[in-house]
């Protein structure tokens, strides 16, 4: 389980669609989330579980993080989902509709039982929790700190706005509090924060505005419903040339200071402290993921290199 | 009007020295001439014949001859079925049908084959019920599949001798000047028809719109045309073209297209003044779109684009990013509009486009081409003709012509299509030899033909996922498995001619 990996884009794939599952890896989202929950009709729950199980055990996802969204324990499918999925070994099991820490802990117990049963080290499977209710938002921090397995929490906006007696709007003002609460709780707990889906596939401008907003709020990434949304998310999250250059100078300065045995690090005459170093590392990670480092883009001189 | 021979004395030895005959009257040796000029109300001089049946009689069409058609009306074509119904009704047998291509609307030909009206076919492509029936052994003689360039070569060199060309045209005047971009059935370029009009023994135009004389600018000339028949409709506009070829929303095509554009941008061929051809397939159109971004970023303009022209190409042309368009076939309404409006959107014929044996065809000058594939083997040989079931369902088109002519030939295809692998050990039918294919772009990796190591090196430097084609094949096999082999009969149903006229492959009947 890797808490620090890059998670800009988490691609939803309906668990009952064999073709989409087969092709999910080719788009290189940071994570793929196979859904057994809301995108699967009741009469297809068993088939979807079996399909995701077989595919997780068979296909090569080429290092992309695999996530399965299971059904809640309040449904007839949740327990069976956990039994099958622990055996299939995705990287992460994602809980829907998490209202409190106990919701996470109950699932964690069941995961642990299955891990032991299957001879896997306890803690192999990571978890993430989706917060989709006002109660969940109020409990965000206690949810975020409820288990060592949690790699992140996510906001699910649709149920939340309904419970709030409002509806989604273009500006997203109705979920601003929830977003802020969740990203703050995640940061306080030292885990990732994921934003909700944007479902109007043909509104690229609206989508870009939303991705810029959630990046600015501090989210690590966003759940997405189509491969067509990946590039834009990655583009928005990609650092610009100035940020990359600064981050590279910070890292160089650290190396130099280490070589000299000096404890004080400065770039451009400014003191570099821990948060700046962390930010530099994350910047370079995102730059590498966007392929922006050892060549800028075909636009800038690769051809004649 | 009486004719007046000149009564000057001309010695016989002059006639024999110059090998000439004596003048016998101004009207006696020239056909198509208006003889009675006395009355303005006389019908104007024209070549219009009332019915197809009458025109068939006038052309002298008889058993065993060769007739030709073009496919510019694509899925909207009404001419082939209309003419064949009449010919069949007249009882003429054993014809060779030399069409530039055939589509799904031509299934009524099955009946004309069964009745013995048609006994041989040569075409670039074949689809639908007709293709299914031929694959199942309908014909005694195998059909001949040629490329667009190969057909032009065969007609010019007399390998295909067209007795009568029946050429549907959106408009023509009464004397036979025809173009493709006006009229209700407008189809744009008449590039394939132009070759037939030039070389056929008799040329019949079929139109639904008579234009004012002279119908300039014209693609088919009055001096090539024998007869004209006016019918209700030559084509269904809906089947002739889509409004503007739409960009796909299929994420996989977008992925492949964006990769192909990057391949072009990184290939070393992407420089100011380059030239390109992309097809009308989903991934191909997306390639054009993404290439535009690279062109704008790097301030690169193309000097020209070739081939089947689409709305994407027209947009690039009108925005100044492609200086000239050479158009053998116009794929959509935008291309049809543009060829009529834009001075540097030029119609070319199939020989100019791709005839390998003329004095120089356009494909030889193209820098980059993007092509499709139904199957490709680990030697880069490409099949665009037969499906995974071994049945005919495609077209040779300009595939092999552009592949060999271009500086860089790129094939785009998903690694798995439906449940079948695209990269395989052995393809069913070879249309384009692997020695003329440079790069394969799939959704799961890019392979470069080992004969282009520099291209591979360039792409690797741009961090493109270049892997050996054998690895792509293994990836595909792992996902799709190895299908049971298709069982073929001995009977050969189609012969694939390479563009130079040699025989490249055969297609056998599929066991029922």
CSV table of N, CA and C in Angstrom, one decimal, chain A residues 22-28 58-60 62 202 204 226-228 231 291 294-295 297-305, chain B residues 249-252 254-255 262 265-268 270 290 293-294 297-298 416 418-419 443-444 458 461-463 475 478-479:
chain,number,residue,atom,x,y,z
A,22,UNK,N,-11.4,-4.4,-19.9
A,22,UNK,CA,-10.3,-4.9,-20.7
A,22,UNK,C,-9.4,-3.7,-21.1
A,23,UNK,N,-10.1,-2.6,-21.5
A,23,UNK,CA,-9.3,-1.5,-22.1
A,23,UNK,C,-9.0,-0.4,-21.1
A,24,UNK,N,-9.4,-0.6,-19.8
A,24,UNK,CA,-9.2,0.5,-18.8
A,24,UNK,C,-7.8,1.0,-18.7
A,25,UNK,N,-6.8,0.0,-18.8
A,25,UNK,CA,-5.4,0.4,-18.5
A,25,UNK,C,-4.8,1.2,-19.7
A,26,UNK,N,-5.4,1.2,-20.8
A,26,UNK,CA,-4.6,1.8,-22.0
A,26,UNK,C,-4.6,3.3,-21.9
A,27,UNK,N,-5.5,3.9,-21.0
A,27,UNK,CA,-5.6,5.4,-21.0
A,27,UNK,C,-4.6,6.0,-20.0
A,28,UNK,N,-4.0,5.1,-19.2
A,28,UNK,CA,-3.0,5.6,-18.2
A,28,UNK,C,-3.5,6.7,-17.2
A,58,UNK,N,-6.3,-11.7,-13.8
A,58,UNK,CA,-5.8,-12.1,-15.1
A,58,UNK,C,-5.0,-10.9,-15.8
A,59,UNK,N,-5.6,-9.8,-15.8
A,59,UNK,CA,-5.1,-8.7,-16.7
A,59,UNK,C,-3.8,-8.0,-16.0
A,60,UNK,N,-3.0,-7.5,-16.9
A,60,UNK,CA,-1.9,-6.7,-16.4
A,60,UNK,C,-2.3,-5.2,-16.5
A,62,UNK,N,-0.4,-2.8,-15.7
A,62,UNK,CA,0.8,-2.1,-16.0
A,62,UNK,C,1.2,-1.0,-14.9
A,202,UNK,N,-19.6,16.5,-22.3
A,202,UNK,CA,-19.4,17.4,-23.5
A,202,UNK,C,-19.1,18.8,-23.1
A,204,UNK,N,-16.5,20.7,-21.9
A,204,UNK,CA,-15.1,20.7,-21.5
A,204,UNK,C,-14.6,21.9,-20.7
A,226,UNK,N,-14.9,9.2,-17.7
A,226,UNK,CA,-14.6,8.8,-19.1
A,226,UNK,C,-13.1,9.0,-19.3
A,227,UNK,N,-12.5,8.1,-20.1
A,227,UNK,CA,-11.1,8.3,-20.4
A,227,UNK,C,-10.8,9.7,-21.1
A,228,UNK,N,-11.9,10.2,-21.7
A,228,UNK,CA,-11.7,11.5,-22.4
A,228,UNK,C,-11.3,12.6,-21.4
A,231,UNK,N,-6.8,13.5,-19.8
A,231,UNK,CA,-5.7,14.4,-20.3
A,231,UNK,C,-5.9,15.7,-19.7
A,291,UNK,N,5.5,13.9,-18.2
A,291,UNK,CA,6.6,13.8,-19.2
A,291,UNK,C,7.2,15.1,-19.5
A,294,UNK,N,12.6,15.7,-19.0
A,294,UNK,CA,13.8,15.6,-19.8
A,294,UNK,C,13.6,16.1,-21.3
A,295,UNK,N,12.3,16.3,-21.6
A,295,UNK,CA,12.0,17.0,-22.8
A,295,UNK,C,10.8,17.8,-22.5
A,297,UNK,N,8.3,19.2,-24.6
A,297,UNK,CA,7.2,18.7,-25.3
A,297,UNK,C,7.7,18.6,-26.7
A,298,UNK,N,7.0,17.9,-27.6
A,298,UNK,CA,7.4,17.9,-29.0
A,298,UNK,C,7.5,19.3,-29.5
A,299,UNK,N,6.7,20.2,-28.8
A,299,UNK,CA,6.6,21.6,-29.3
A,299,UNK,C,7.9,22.3,-29.1
A,300,UNK,N,8.7,21.8,-28.2
A,300,UNK,CA,9.9,22.6,-28.0
A,300,UNK,C,11.2,21.9,-28.2
A,301,UNK,N,11.4,21.6,-29.5
A,301,UNK,CA,12.8,21.3,-29.9
A,301,UNK,C,13.3,19.9,-29.8
A,302,UNK,N,12.3,19.0,-29.5
A,302,UNK,CA,12.8,17.6,-29.5
A,302,UNK,C,13.3,17.2,-30.9
A,303,UNK,N,12.6,17.7,-31.9
A,303,UNK,CA,12.9,17.2,-33.2
A,303,UNK,C,14.3,17.5,-33.6
A,304,UNK,N,14.8,18.6,-33.2
A,304,UNK,CA,16.1,18.9,-33.7
A,304,UNK,C,17.1,18.6,-32.6
A,305,UNK,N,16.7,17.9,-31.6
A,305,UNK,CA,17.6,17.6,-30.5
A,305,UNK,C,18.7,16.7,-30.9
B,249,UNK,N,-16.0,10.4,-30.6
B,249,UNK,CA,-15.9,10.5,-29.2
B,249,UNK,C,-15.4,9.2,-28.5
B,250,UNK,N,-15.1,8.3,-29.4
B,250,UNK,CA,-14.6,7.0,-28.9
B,250,UNK,C,-13.2,7.2,-28.2
B,251,UNK,N,-13.1,7.0,-26.9
B,251,UNK,CA,-11.8,7.4,-26.3
B,251,UNK,C,-10.6,6.6,-26.8
B,252,UNK,N,-10.9,5.4,-27.3
B,252,UNK,CA,-9.8,4.6,-27.8
B,252,UNK,C,-9.3,5.2,-29.1
B,254,UNK,N,-9.5,8.3,-29.9
B,254,UNK,CA,-8.8,9.5,-29.5
B,254,UNK,C,-7.4,9.2,-29.1
B,255,UNK,N,-7.3,8.2,-28.3
B,255,UNK,CA,-6.0,7.8,-27.7
B,255,UNK,C,-5.0,7.5,-28.9
B,262,UNK,N,1.5,12.5,-32.3
B,262,UNK,CA,2.8,12.7,-31.7
B,262,UNK,C,3.9,12.0,-32.4
B,265,UNK,N,4.8,14.2,-35.1
B,265,UNK,CA,5.5,15.4,-34.6
B,265,UNK,C,6.9,15.1,-34.2
B,266,UNK,N,7.1,13.8,-33.8
B,266,UNK,CA,8.5,13.4,-33.3
B,266,UNK,C,9.3,12.7,-34.4
B,267,UNK,N,8.7,12.5,-35.5
B,267,UNK,CA,9.3,11.5,-36.5
B,267,UNK,C,10.5,12.1,-37.2
B,268,UNK,N,10.6,13.4,-37.2
B,268,UNK,CA,11.7,14.0,-38.1
B,268,UNK,C,11.1,14.5,-39.4
B,270,UNK,N,8.3,16.1,-39.5
B,270,UNK,CA,7.4,17.3,-39.2
B,270,UNK,C,8.2,18.6,-39.3
B,290,UNK,N,-5.2,16.6,-33.6
B,290,UNK,CA,-4.0,16.8,-32.7
B,290,UNK,C,-2.8,17.3,-33.5
B,293,UNK,N,-2.7,21.0,-33.4
B,293,UNK,CA,-2.1,21.6,-32.2
B,293,UNK,C,-0.6,21.7,-32.3
B,294,UNK,N,0.0,20.6,-32.8
B,294,UNK,CA,1.5,20.7,-32.9
B,294,UNK,C,1.9,21.7,-34.0
B,297,UNK,N,1.5,25.2,-32.4
B,297,UNK,CA,2.6,25.4,-31.3
B,297,UNK,C,3.9,25.7,-32.0
B,298,UNK,N,4.2,24.9,-33.0
B,298,UNK,CA,5.6,25.0,-33.6
B,298,UNK,C,5.6,25.9,-34.8
B,416,UNK,N,-6.8,-4.8,-30.1
B,416,UNK,CA,-7.9,-5.8,-30.0
B,416,UNK,C,-9.1,-5.1,-30.6
B,418,UNK,N,-13.1,-5.8,-31.1
B,418,UNK,CA,-14.1,-6.8,-30.7
B,418,UNK,C,-13.4,-7.8,-29.9
B,419,UNK,N,-13.4,-9.1,-30.3
B,419,UNK,CA,-12.7,-10.1,-29.6
B,419,UNK,C,-11.5,-10.6,-30.4
B,443,UNK,N,-3.4,1.2,-29.4
B,443,UNK,CA,-3.7,1.7,-28.1
B,443,UNK,C,-2.8,1.1,-27.0
B,444,UNK,N,-2.0,0.1,-27.3
B,444,UNK,CA,-1.2,-0.5,-26.3
B,444,UNK,C,0.2,-0.6,-26.7
B,458,UNK,N,14.1,8.2,-32.9
B,458,UNK,CA,13.5,9.5,-32.7
B,458,UNK,C,12.3,9.4,-31.7
B,461,UNK,N,13.2,8.8,-28.2
B,461,UNK,CA,13.7,10.0,-27.5
B,461,UNK,C,12.5,10.9,-27.1
B,462,UNK,N,11.4,10.8,-27.7
B,462,UNK,CA,10.2,11.6,-27.3
B,462,UNK,C,9.4,10.8,-26.3
B,463,UNK,N,10.0,9.7,-25.7
B,463,UNK,CA,9.3,9.0,-24.7
B,463,UNK,C,8.0,8.3,-25.2
B,475,UNK,N,1.0,-9.4,-26.5
B,475,UNK,CA,0.1,-8.8,-25.6
B,475,UNK,C,-1.4,-9.1,-26.1
B,478,UNK,N,-2.4,-12.6,-25.4
B,478,UNK,CA,-2.7,-12.8,-24.0
B,478,UNK,C,-4.1,-12.4,-23.7
B,479,UNK,N,-4.5,-11.3,-24.3
B,479,UNK,CA,-5.9,-10.8,-24.0
B,479,UNK,C,-7.0,-11.5,-24.8
